[in-house]
Amino acid sequence: MISVILLGAGNVASHLYKVFHNSDTITVTQWYNRHIDKISTFKNEVEITDDLSALKRADIYIIAVSDDAIATVSEALPFQDRFVVHTSGTASLYDIDAKHRRGVFYPLQTFTKGAEVDFSNIPLCIEGLKKSDFKLLKRLAEGIGSKDYKVSTEQRKRLHIAAVFANNFTNQMYRIAHEITEANQIEFEILKPLILETAKKIQTMSPYMAQTGPAVRGDKKTAKQHLNLIENPQHKAIYKLLTESINDTHGRKKL
Amino acid sequence: MISVILLGAGNVASHLYKVFHNSDTITVTQWYNRHIDKISTFKNEVEITDDLSALKRADIYIIAVSDDAIATVSEALPFQDRFVVHTSGTASLYDIDAKHRRGVFYPLQTFTKGAEVDFSNIPLCIEGLKKSDFKLLKRLAEGIGSKDYKVSTEQRKRLHIAAVFANNFTNQMYRIAHEITEANQIEFEILKPLILETAKKIQTMSPYMAQTGPAVRGDKKTAKQHLNLIENPQHKAIYKLLTESINDTHGRKKL
């Protein structure tokens, strides 16, 4: 049994609490939050507290708070030489106070409040300075059915940038498609199956192999027709730049 | 029963043949292709031909050939006043010879050769000059379990641009994420669940509401850190432009 104390009550903390609570190999010893009312609905299931000095002993202390607060909270913990991890995609492992054994337990996924989360489908990026601590995080990931990946702080920073492309920028592509359909009285619904299929395709095929469309074919005629039809100057600039990017990736001559 | 004659043997034609063949309300009267060997494996199921002058009577003639060949094939058909449609996302309805009753039957999806296609999940964009012809296309779409949408030639051109954003450009976002992970010895696998979740999210939520990340938060500190870490100048330019685009969409101050 791995004993865990959770600190924080945001999206990540709440989802982790639920999945730990349901695990056979993990027990949540305590749940701490600065404002106890945020977690008081769970008081019959788990010991809750808003007092750092009341924290018990546990195998792992998981700080799931905003990036800016990680240093402060870890410093305020009234003990040392225990295993303390954060759950951030961007904060350094070294943001955790040096008096602790330090680690990172970062689930890479967009958490939506209220929505159910299937952890068996969430990659866990783990980092630990000591071999035994690292192994403990591996077991913690296993305990919630997640696949774990060893990712260093430097790698995690790059992974976060990659996630901005794969998630935020992709979503902006959907948004622009939405703007184009709305402006032309076309139902955005029509594009939804295509969007899903595009994401499904790269689950088993590289994005390089999956590419289709005028840019990868080097079809300059269609690209020029499109550019003539696009009125929004920003959309036009994005169309040009991304067509160039696809041309470059696939060794096509530029537009 | 709707009788159909298919012309062409590419991806779209082959998928349409299969789904028509399995439909209770549609019968494929003939299948034409210039090179008969491409469709000869089906000769026990359907009448095949490579001779346009041998074409029989049918309710709908579906030209599923490359965009450039639509005009030529439709002109070469040795009859007039019959209902002839093409399946292209970009060709005009008027590319079909004026001697026919003209229409468009365009399934919006990426067809991968060999892969099974579930037409109940493919939006069909239909266009017909005569009301009765339009209704026939609606029934044809229904016969294969597809949802149909009335889309004019002008709208279809814009829809194709929107699809370039939602499919090709989105896939290039995946590709750049792939390049970033590979360059930093990170497994691209880690991003796959996020990519799928991003596409799933907008099935029930607008892309506007679904947006997350530094750009929509107006988090300039993180954006600047990212720009410092990105080495590829093209990736940097794309990061800047798409961050600006998200800033604009959500009324944030620019980077």
Short mmCIF file of C-alpha atoms in Angstrom, two decimals:
data_model
loop_
_atom_site.label_atom_id
_atom_site.label_comp_id
_atom_site.label_asym_id
_atom_site.label_seq_id
_atom_site.Cartn_x
_atom_site.Cartn_y
_atom_site.Cartn_z
CA MET A 1 0.00 0.00 0.00
CA ILE A 2 1.30 3.43 -0.96
CA SER A 3 0.21 6.20 1.39
CA VAL A 4 -0.34 9.59 -0.15
CA ILE A 5 -1.11 13.04 1.21
CA LEU A 6 -2.67 15.43 -1.31
CA LEU A 7 -2.21 19.20 -1.14
CA GLY A 8 -4.54 21.40 -3.18
CA ALA A 9 -8.15 21.25 -4.38
CA GLY A 10 -8.01 22.24 -8.04
CA ASN A 11 -8.85 20.16 -11.09
CA VAL A 12 -5.80 17.89 -10.96
CA ALA A 13 -5.99 17.40 -7.17
CA SER A 14 -9.70 16.50 -7.33
CA HIS A 15 -9.24 13.99 -10.15
CA LEU A 16 -6.23 12.45 -8.41
CA TYR A 17 -8.16 12.16 -5.15
CA LYS A 18 -10.95 10.22 -6.85
CA VAL A 19 -8.69 7.79 -8.65
CA PHE A 20 -6.45 7.24 -5.59
CA HIS A 21 -9.53 6.69 -3.44
CA ASN A 22 -10.69 3.96 -5.83
CA SER A 23 -7.30 2.26 -6.08
CA ASP A 24 -6.56 -0.99 -4.23
CA THR A 25 -2.87 -0.20 -3.81
CA ILE A 26 -3.07 3.46 -2.79
CA THR A 27 -4.48 5.06 0.32
CA VAL A 28 -5.04 8.78 0.79
CA THR A 29 -3.88 9.44 4.36
CA GLN A 30 -4.91 13.10 4.36
CA TRP A 31 -6.16 15.81 2.04
CA TYR A 32 -4.95 19.32 2.75
CA ASN A 33 -6.31 22.58 1.39
CA ARG A 34 -5.82 26.17 2.53
CA HIS A 35 -9.60 26.68 2.30
CA ILE A 36 -11.09 23.61 3.96
CA ASP A 37 -14.62 24.26 2.65
CA LYS A 38 -13.48 23.30 -0.84
CA ILE A 39 -12.88 19.69 0.27
CA SER A 40 -15.29 19.41 3.19
CA THR A 41 -17.77 17.29 1.20
CA PHE A 42 -15.18 14.48 1.38
CA LYS A 43 -14.75 14.54 5.17
CA ASN A 44 -16.54 11.22 5.65
CA GLU A 45 -14.22 9.47 3.22
CA VAL A 46 -10.84 10.96 4.08
CA GLU A 47 -9.17 12.98 6.81
CA ILE A 48 -9.17 16.59 5.68
CA THR A 49 -7.18 19.51 7.09
CA ASP A 50 -6.25 23.14 6.48
CA ASP A 51 -3.34 23.03 8.92
CA LEU A 52 0.12 22.18 7.52
CA SER A 53 1.42 21.46 11.03
CA ALA A 54 -1.20 18.69 11.35
CA LEU A 55 0.16 16.73 8.38
CA LYS A 56 0.86 13.07 9.12
CA ARG A 57 3.51 10.74 7.74
CA ALA A 58 3.04 9.39 4.20
CA ASP A 59 5.12 7.82 1.45
CA ILE A 60 4.42 10.66 -0.97
CA TYR A 61 3.24 14.25 -0.58
CA ILE A 62 1.65 15.49 -3.78
CA ILE A 63 1.52 19.25 -4.24
CA ALA A 64 -1.19 19.92 -6.83
CA VAL A 65 -1.38 23.71 -6.66
CA SER A 66 -0.73 26.52 -9.16
CA ASP A 67 2.85 26.73 -10.49
CA ASP A 68 3.55 29.96 -8.62
CA ALA A 69 2.61 28.44 -5.26
CA ILE A 70 4.72 25.25 -5.47
CA ALA A 71 7.86 26.81 -3.95
CA THR A 72 5.96 28.47 -1.10
CA VAL A 73 3.90 25.41 -0.18
CA SER A 74 6.88 23.05 -0.31
CA GLU A 75 8.92 25.42 1.86
CA ALA A 76 6.09 25.69 4.36
CA LEU A 77 5.91 21.93 4.92
CA PRO A 78 7.09 21.41 8.53
CA PHE A 79 9.36 18.42 7.84
CA GLN A 80 12.31 17.35 5.70
CA ASP A 81 13.79 14.33 3.90
CA ARG A 82 10.33 13.16 2.87
CA PHE A 83 9.24 12.54 -0.72
CA VAL A 84 7.48 15.61 -2.11
CA VAL A 85 6.33 15.89 -5.74
CA HIS A 86 4.42 18.42 -7.81
CA THR A 87 2.04 17.78 -10.72
CA SER A 88 2.97 20.66 -13.03
CA GLY A 89 3.85 20.47 -16.71
CA THR A 90 6.06 23.53 -16.61
CA ALA A 91 7.46 23.98 -13.08
CA SER A 92 10.97 22.65 -12.46
CA LEU A 93 11.63 19.80 -10.11
CA TYR A 94 13.89 22.28 -8.34
CA ASP A 95 10.97 24.56 -7.52
CA ILE A 96 10.37 22.14 -4.66
CA ASP A 97 12.31 23.14 -1.54
CA ALA A 98 15.70 21.40 -1.31
CA LYS A 99 15.00 20.10 2.19
CA HIS A 100 12.77 17.41 0.64
CA ARG A 101 13.41 14.40 -1.57
CA ARG A 102 11.97 15.83 -4.80
CA GLY A 103 9.98 14.50 -7.72
CA VAL A 104 7.38 15.24 -10.40
CA PHE A 105 4.14 13.36 -11.11
CA TYR A 106 2.63 15.10 -14.15
CA PRO A 107 -0.46 13.69 -15.86
CA LEU A 108 -0.52 15.02 -19.44
CA GLN A 109 -4.14 15.64 -20.30
CA THR A 110 -6.68 18.47 -20.38
CA PHE A 111 -8.82 18.12 -17.30
CA THR A 112 -12.30 19.50 -17.59
CA LYS A 113 -14.12 20.20 -14.33
CA GLY A 114 -16.91 17.76 -13.65
CA ALA A 115 -16.05 15.51 -16.59
CA GLU A 116 -15.10 11.92 -15.72
CA VAL A 117 -11.44 11.05 -16.27
CA ASP A 118 -10.14 7.66 -17.33
CA PHE A 119 -6.61 7.53 -15.94
CA SER A 120 -5.82 4.33 -17.84
CA ASN A 121 -5.68 6.62 -20.85
CA ILE A 122 -3.56 9.38 -19.32
CA PRO A 123 0.22 9.31 -19.73
CA LEU A 124 2.07 10.10 -16.50
CA CYS A 125 5.38 11.91 -16.85
CA ILE A 126 7.47 11.11 -13.82
CA GLU A 127 10.76 12.38 -12.48
CA GLY A 128 12.58 11.60 -9.26
CA LEU A 129 16.13 12.32 -8.13
CA LYS A 130 16.55 9.07 -6.18
CA LYS A 131 16.13 5.72 -7.87
CA SER A 132 13.89 4.39 -5.07
CA ASP A 133 11.69 7.51 -5.26
CA PHE A 134 11.40 7.14 -9.03
CA LYS A 135 10.32 3.52 -8.57
CA LEU A 136 7.69 4.59 -6.06
CA LEU A 137 6.21 7.01 -8.62
CA LYS A 138 6.17 4.19 -11.18
CA ARG A 139 4.17 2.08 -8.71
CA LEU A 140 1.86 5.03 -8.01
CA ALA A 141 1.15 5.39 -11.76
CA GLU A 142 0.56 1.63 -12.02
CA GLY A 143 -1.82 1.81 -9.04
CA ILE A 144 -4.15 4.08 -11.03
CA GLY A 145 -3.72 2.16 -14.28
CA SER A 146 -1.69 4.85 -16.03
CA LYS A 147 1.23 4.36 -18.35
CA ASP A 148 4.33 6.15 -17.03
CA TYR A 149 7.09 7.89 -18.95
CA LYS A 150 10.43 9.07 -17.59
CA VAL A 151 10.59 12.74 -18.52
CA SER A 152 13.24 15.14 -17.20
CA THR A 153 12.51 18.76 -16.28
CA GLU A 154 14.16 19.96 -19.51
CA GLN A 155 12.19 17.44 -21.56
CA ARG A 156 8.98 18.38 -19.77
CA LYS A 157 9.43 22.02 -20.85
CA ARG A 158 9.68 20.92 -24.50
CA LEU A 159 6.82 18.50 -24.09
CA HIS A 160 4.69 21.39 -22.88
CA ILE A 161 5.52 23.34 -26.05
CA ALA A 162 4.65 20.29 -28.16
CA ALA A 163 1.35 20.08 -26.26
CA VAL A 164 0.61 23.73 -27.08
CA PHE A 165 0.90 22.82 -30.78
CA ALA A 166 -1.02 19.54 -30.45
CA ASN A 167 -3.78 20.95 -28.27
CA ASN A 168 -4.12 24.77 -28.17
CA PHE A 169 -3.01 25.50 -31.73
CA THR A 170 -4.97 22.54 -33.09
CA ASN A 171 -8.04 23.88 -31.32
CA GLN A 172 -7.42 27.27 -32.95
CA MET A 173 -7.46 25.50 -36.35
CA TYR A 174 -10.92 24.19 -35.38
CA ARG A 175 -11.88 27.73 -34.36
CA ILE A 176 -10.83 29.21 -37.71
CA ALA A 177 -12.71 26.44 -39.54
CA HIS A 178 -15.70 27.37 -37.37
CA GLU A 179 -15.35 31.06 -38.32
CA ILE A 180 -15.19 30.19 -42.03
CA THR A 181 -18.27 27.96 -41.90
CA GLU A 182 -20.28 30.48 -39.83
CA ALA A 183 -19.37 33.35 -42.17
CA ASN A 184 -20.73 31.30 -45.08
CA GLN A 185 -23.88 29.93 -43.41
CA ILE A 186 -22.46 26.41 -43.44
CA GLU A 187 -23.08 24.10 -40.48
CA PHE A 188 -19.86 23.46 -38.51
CA GLU A 189 -21.35 20.00 -37.75
CA ILE A 190 -20.23 18.89 -41.22
CA LEU A 191 -16.58 19.11 -40.13
CA LYS A 192 -16.83 17.24 -36.83
CA PRO A 193 -16.41 13.68 -38.16
CA LEU A 194 -13.39 14.84 -40.21
CA ILE A 195 -11.82 16.42 -37.13
CA LEU A 196 -12.26 13.23 -35.13
CA GLU A 197 -10.92 11.07 -37.94
CA THR A 198 -7.84 13.31 -38.29
CA ALA A 199 -7.01 12.78 -34.61
CA LYS A 200 -7.76 9.05 -34.76
CA LYS A 201 -5.56 8.54 -37.81
CA ILE A 202 -2.34 9.53 -36.04
CA GLN A 203 -2.98 7.08 -33.21
CA THR A 204 -1.60 4.40 -35.55
CA MET A 205 0.12 6.38 -38.31
CA SER A 206 2.79 9.11 -38.12
CA PRO A 207 1.56 12.67 -38.82
CA TYR A 208 4.04 12.68 -41.70
CA MET A 209 2.36 9.69 -43.35
CA ALA A 210 -1.14 10.90 -42.48
CA GLN A 211 -0.86 14.24 -44.27
CA THR A 212 -3.24 14.88 -47.19
CA GLY A 213 -4.52 17.95 -49.06
CA PRO A 214 -3.28 20.55 -51.54
CA ALA A 215 -0.07 21.52 -49.68
CA VAL A 216 1.39 18.01 -49.45
CA ARG A 217 0.43 17.34 -53.08
CA GLY A 218 2.25 20.54 -54.10
CA ASP A 219 -1.04 21.67 -55.65
CA LYS A 220 -0.29 25.39 -56.01
CA LYS A 221 -3.38 26.08 -58.12
CA THR A 222 -5.77 25.09 -55.32
CA ALA A 223 -3.67 26.89 -52.68
CA LYS A 224 -3.80 30.11 -54.73
CA GLN A 225 -7.55 29.78 -55.26
CA HIS A 226 -7.97 29.35 -51.50
CA LEU A 227 -5.82 32.38 -50.74
CA ASN A 228 -7.93 34.47 -53.12
CA LEU A 229 -11.11 33.36 -51.37
CA ILE A 230 -9.90 33.95 -47.79
CA GLU A 231 -10.80 37.49 -46.76
CA ASN A 232 -9.52 37.64 -43.16
CA PRO A 233 -5.86 38.79 -43.44
CA GLN A 234 -4.82 36.76 -40.39
CA HIS A 235 -6.39 33.59 -41.77
CA LYS A 236 -4.58 34.31 -45.03
CA ALA A 237 -1.23 34.67 -43.21
CA ILE A 238 -1.84 31.41 -41.32
CA TYR A 239 -2.83 29.61 -44.53
CA LYS A 240 0.39 30.79 -46.20
CA LEU A 241 2.70 29.96 -43.31
CA LEU A 242 1.25 26.50 -42.67
CA THR A 243 1.22 25.64 -46.38
CA GLU A 244 4.90 26.59 -46.44
CA SER A 245 5.50 24.46 -43.37
CA ILE A 246 3.84 21.43 -45.01
CA ASN A 247 5.78 22.12 -48.25
CA ASP A 248 9.02 22.13 -46.24
CA THR A 249 8.17 18.98 -44.31
CA HIS A 250 7.43 17.08 -47.49
CA GLY A 251 10.12 18.60 -49.72
CA ARG A 252 7.72 20.45 -51.99
CA LYS A 253 8.55 23.70 -53.74
CA LYS A 254 7.11 26.72 -51.97
CA LEU A 255 3.92 28.46 -52.99
CA MET B 1 -35.41 1.54 -55.28
CA ILE B 2 -32.92 4.13 -56.55
CA SER B 3 -30.88 2.91 -59.51
CA VAL B 4 -27.35 4.22 -59.75
CA ILE B 5 -24.57 3.98 -62.32
CA LEU B 6 -21.10 4.63 -60.97
CA LEU B 7 -18.31 6.07 -63.10
CA GLY B 8 -14.73 5.80 -61.82
CA ALA B 9 -12.74 3.39 -59.68
CA GLY B 10 -10.83 5.57 -57.23
CA ASN B 11 -11.19 5.74 -53.44
CA VAL B 12 -14.54 7.49 -53.37
CA ALA B 13 -16.05 5.34 -56.15
CA SER B 14 -14.93 2.11 -54.45
CA HIS B 15 -16.31 3.11 -51.06
CA LEU B 16 -19.58 4.27 -52.65
CA TYR B 17 -19.90 1.02 -54.57
CA LYS B 18 -19.60 -1.04 -51.38
CA VAL B 19 -22.11 0.97 -49.41
CA PHE B 20 -24.61 1.15 -52.31
CA HIS B 21 -24.25 -2.58 -52.86
CA ASN B 22 -25.17 -3.21 -49.20
CA SER B 23 -28.12 -0.80 -49.18
CA ASP B 24 -31.71 -2.07 -49.32
CA THR B 25 -32.98 0.98 -51.17
CA ILE B 26 -30.22 1.42 -53.76
CA THR B 27 -29.20 -0.77 -56.65
CA VAL B 28 -26.04 -0.33 -58.71
CA THR B 29 -27.18 -0.90 -62.29
CA GLN B 30 -23.69 -0.66 -63.77
CA TRP B 31 -20.16 0.26 -62.84
CA TYR B 32 -18.10 1.97 -65.52
CA ASN B 33 -14.36 2.49 -65.60
CA ARG B 34 -12.02 3.42 -68.44
CA HIS B 35 -9.72 0.57 -67.38
CA ILE B 36 -12.00 -2.38 -66.76
CA ASP B 37 -9.36 -4.46 -64.98
CA LYS B 38 -9.62 -2.11 -61.98
CA ILE B 39 -13.19 -3.24 -61.29
CA SER B 40 -13.18 -6.72 -62.82
CA THR B 41 -13.08 -8.42 -59.39
CA PHE B 42 -16.68 -7.23 -58.95
CA LYS B 43 -18.02 -8.68 -62.20
CA ASN B 44 -20.02 -11.39 -60.41
CA GLU B 45 -21.81 -8.83 -58.25
CA VAL B 46 -22.51 -6.04 -60.70
CA GLU B 47 -22.51 -5.37 -64.41
CA ILE B 48 -19.22 -3.73 -65.30
CA THR B 49 -18.24 -1.91 -68.49
CA ASP B 50 -15.52 0.24 -70.05
CA ASP B 51 -17.80 1.41 -72.87
CA LEU B 52 -19.73 4.66 -72.36
CA SER B 53 -22.07 3.82 -75.27
CA ALA B 54 -23.17 0.69 -73.37
CA LEU B 55 -24.48 2.66 -70.40
CA LYS B 56 -28.02 1.79 -69.39
CA ARG B 57 -30.77 3.91 -67.93
CA ALA B 58 -30.54 4.83 -64.24
CA ASP B 59 -31.96 7.42 -61.84
CA ILE B 60 -28.53 8.85 -61.03
CA TYR B 61 -25.15 8.76 -62.78
CA ILE B 62 -22.36 9.39 -60.28
CA ILE B 63 -19.07 10.64 -61.73
CA ALA B 64 -16.40 9.87 -59.12
CA VAL B 65 -13.28 10.76 -61.08
CA SER B 66 -10.52 13.35 -60.60
CA ASP B 67 -11.66 16.99 -60.71
CA ASP B 68 -9.95 17.64 -64.05
CA ALA B 69 -11.80 14.78 -65.75
CA ILE B 70 -15.34 15.65 -64.65
CA ALA B 71 -16.08 17.96 -67.61
CA THR B 72 -14.70 15.51 -70.18
CA VAL B 73 -16.49 12.46 -68.80
CA SER B 74 -19.82 14.27 -68.42
CA GLU B 75 -19.56 15.59 -71.99
CA ALA B 76 -18.75 12.12 -73.33
CA LEU B 77 -21.93 10.60 -71.85
CA PRO B 78 -24.05 9.67 -74.91
CA PHE B 79 -27.38 10.96 -73.57
CA GLN B 80 -28.98 14.09 -72.17
CA ASP B 81 -31.60 15.28 -69.65
CA ARG B 82 -30.57 12.58 -67.21
CA PHE B 83 -29.41 13.26 -63.63
CA VAL B 84 -25.60 13.40 -63.47
CA VAL B 85 -23.68 14.31 -60.30
CA HIS B 86 -20.04 14.50 -59.28
CA THR B 87 -18.51 13.77 -55.86
CA SER B 88 -15.87 16.51 -55.67
CA GLY B 89 -15.30 18.97 -52.83
CA THR B 90 -13.90 21.66 -55.10
CA ALA B 91 -15.32 21.24 -58.61
CA SER B 92 -18.29 23.40 -59.53
CA LEU B 93 -21.70 21.95 -60.26
CA TYR B 94 -21.31 23.71 -63.62
CA ASP B 95 -18.29 21.57 -64.52
CA ILE B 96 -20.87 18.98 -65.48
CA ASP B 97 -21.99 19.35 -69.09
CA ALA B 98 -25.10 21.50 -69.46
CA LYS B 99 -26.93 18.83 -71.46
CA HIS B 100 -27.55 16.95 -68.19
CA ARG B 101 -29.63 17.65 -65.11
CA ARG B 102 -26.76 18.45 -62.77
CA GLY B 103 -25.96 17.85 -59.10
CA VAL B 104 -23.26 17.24 -56.49
CA PHE B 105 -23.00 14.37 -54.00
CA TYR B 106 -19.89 15.13 -51.93
CA PRO B 107 -19.03 13.00 -48.90
CA LEU B 108 -16.80 15.08 -46.59
CA GLN B 109 -14.27 12.72 -45.09
CA THR B 110 -10.72 11.52 -45.63
CA PHE B 111 -10.94 8.17 -47.35
CA THR B 112 -8.03 5.87 -46.73
CA LYS B 113 -7.59 3.01 -49.20
CA GLY B 114 -8.46 -0.35 -47.74
CA ALA B 115 -9.80 1.11 -44.48
CA GLU B 116 -13.44 0.39 -43.72
CA VAL B 117 -15.74 3.39 -43.94
CA ASP B 118 -18.80 3.96 -41.81
CA PHE B 119 -21.06 6.15 -43.95
CA SER B 120 -23.46 6.74 -41.08
CA ASN B 121 -20.73 8.99 -39.77
CA ILE B 122 -19.96 10.83 -43.00
CA PRO B 123 -21.73 14.11 -43.79
CA LEU B 124 -22.98 14.30 -47.36
CA CYS B 125 -23.01 17.73 -48.96
CA ILE B 126 -25.63 17.74 -51.70
CA GLU B 127 -26.60 20.15 -54.42
CA GLY B 128 -29.12 19.86 -57.20
CA LEU B 129 -30.61 22.42 -59.56
CA LYS B 130 -34.07 20.85 -59.67
CA LYS B 131 -36.08 20.31 -56.51
CA SER B 132 -36.95 16.72 -57.47
CA ASP B 133 -33.27 15.95 -58.18
CA PHE B 134 -32.26 17.44 -54.84
CA LYS B 135 -34.84 15.24 -53.10
CA LEU B 136 -33.47 12.19 -54.88
CA LEU B 137 -29.97 12.94 -53.54
CA LYS B 138 -31.45 13.30 -50.05
CA ARG B 139 -32.98 9.83 -50.42
CA LEU B 140 -29.67 8.48 -51.75
CA ALA B 141 -27.88 9.83 -48.66
CA GLU B 142 -30.57 8.33 -46.43
CA GLY B 143 -30.19 5.01 -48.21
CA ILE B 144 -26.60 4.73 -47.00
CA GLY B 145 -27.36 6.07 -43.53
CA SER B 146 -25.59 9.40 -44.04
CA LYS B 147 -26.67 12.78 -42.79
CA ASP B 148 -27.14 15.21 -45.67
CA TYR B 149 -26.48 18.93 -45.82
CA LYS B 150 -27.56 21.37 -48.51
CA VAL B 151 -24.34 23.06 -49.62
CA SER B 152 -24.07 25.31 -52.69
CA THR B 153 -21.03 25.34 -54.98
CA GLU B 154 -19.86 28.64 -53.43
CA GLN B 155 -20.32 27.27 -49.92
CA ARG B 156 -18.55 24.04 -50.87
CA LYS B 157 -15.46 26.02 -51.90
CA ARG B 158 -15.36 27.67 -48.46
CA LEU B 159 -16.07 24.39 -46.74
CA HIS B 160 -13.04 22.95 -48.48
CA ILE B 161 -10.88 25.77 -47.09
CA ALA B 162 -12.30 25.17 -43.62
CA ALA B 163 -11.46 21.47 -44.05
CA VAL B 164 -7.86 22.37 -44.93
CA PHE B 165 -7.62 24.13 -41.54
CA ALA B 166 -9.46 21.41 -39.63
CA ASN B 167 -7.63 18.51 -41.25
CA ASN B 168 -4.37 19.34 -43.10
CA PHE B 169 -3.23 22.21 -40.87
CA THR B 170 -4.27 20.37 -37.73
CA ASN B 171 -2.24 17.39 -38.90
CA GLN B 172 0.74 19.72 -39.39
CA MET B 173 0.36 20.81 -35.74
CA TYR B 174 0.67 17.12 -34.84
CA ARG B 175 3.72 16.90 -37.09
CA ILE B 176 5.44 19.85 -35.41
CA ALA B 177 4.66 18.36 -31.98
CA HIS B 178 6.20 15.15 -33.30
CA GLU B 179 9.33 17.00 -34.42
CA ILE B 180 9.69 18.68 -31.03
CA THR B 181 9.32 15.43 -29.10
CA GLU B 182 11.71 13.53 -31.41
CA ALA B 183 14.35 16.27 -31.17
CA ASN B 184 14.23 15.96 -27.38
CA GLN B 185 14.11 12.16 -27.10
CA ILE B 186 10.54 12.27 -25.79
CA GLU B 187 8.05 9.62 -26.89
CA PHE B 188 5.35 11.10 -29.17
CA GLU B 189 3.03 8.46 -27.65
CA ILE B 190 2.62 10.73 -24.63
CA LEU B 191 0.70 13.27 -26.73
CA LYS B 192 -1.71 10.89 -28.45
CA PRO B 193 -4.42 10.80 -25.76
CA LEU B 194 -4.31 14.62 -25.57
CA ILE B 195 -4.72 14.87 -29.34
CA LEU B 196 -7.74 12.57 -29.29
CA GLU B 197 -9.30 14.40 -26.34
CA THR B 198 -8.86 17.77 -28.09
CA ALA B 199 -10.81 16.48 -31.10
CA LYS B 200 -13.46 14.81 -28.91
CA LYS B 201 -14.00 17.94 -26.86
CA ILE B 202 -15.30 20.03 -29.77
CA GLN B 203 -17.86 17.37 -30.68
CA THR B 204 -20.01 18.83 -27.88
CA MET B 205 -18.38 22.19 -27.15
CA SER B 206 -17.51 25.13 -29.44
CA PRO B 207 -13.79 25.52 -30.23
CA TYR B 208 -14.08 28.95 -28.63
CA MET B 209 -15.20 27.48 -25.31
CA ALA B 210 -12.79 24.55 -25.54
CA GLN B 211 -9.64 26.67 -25.79
CA THR B 212 -7.06 26.34 -22.99
CA GLY B 213 -3.35 27.14 -22.57
CA PRO B 214 -1.07 30.16 -22.20
CA ALA B 215 -2.40 32.16 -25.19
CA VAL B 216 -6.05 32.19 -24.11
CA ARG B 217 -5.01 32.97 -20.52
CA GLY B 218 -2.97 35.93 -21.80
CA ASP B 219 0.04 34.34 -20.07
CA LYS B 220 2.82 36.25 -21.84
CA LYS B 221 5.53 34.96 -19.50
CA THR B 222 5.02 31.34 -20.57
CA ALA B 223 4.67 32.32 -24.26
CA LYS B 224 7.98 34.19 -24.10
CA GLN B 225 9.71 31.26 -22.38
CA HIS B 226 8.39 28.96 -25.09
CA LEU B 227 9.61 31.28 -27.86
CA ASN B 228 13.08 31.34 -26.29
CA LEU B 229 13.18 27.55 -26.20
CA ILE B 230 11.97 26.96 -29.79
CA GLU B 231 14.98 26.79 -32.08
CA ASN B 232 13.38 26.13 -35.48
CA PRO B 233 12.62 29.61 -36.94
CA GLN B 234 9.53 28.35 -38.76
CA HIS B 235 8.11 26.79 -35.60
CA LYS B 236 8.82 30.08 -33.84
CA ALA B 237 6.93 32.04 -36.53
CA ILE B 238 3.98 29.63 -36.30
CA TYR B 239 3.97 29.84 -32.48
CA LYS B 240 3.89 33.66 -32.68
CA LEU B 241 1.20 33.88 -35.35
CA LEU B 242 -1.13 31.32 -33.73
CA THR B 243 -0.67 32.86 -30.28
CA GLU B 244 -1.66 36.20 -31.82
CA SER B 245 -4.65 34.53 -33.48
CA ILE B 246 -5.81 33.06 -30.15
CA ASN B 247 -5.19 36.43 -28.44
CA ASP B 248 -7.37 38.12 -31.06
CA THR B 249 -10.14 35.54 -30.87
CA HIS B 250 -10.34 35.89 -27.09
CA GLY B 251 -9.73 39.65 -26.86
CA ARG B 252 -6.33 39.35 -25.16
CA LYS B 253 -3.54 41.86 -25.57
CA LYS B 254 -0.91 40.75 -28.05
CA LEU B 255 2.40 39.19 -27.10
#
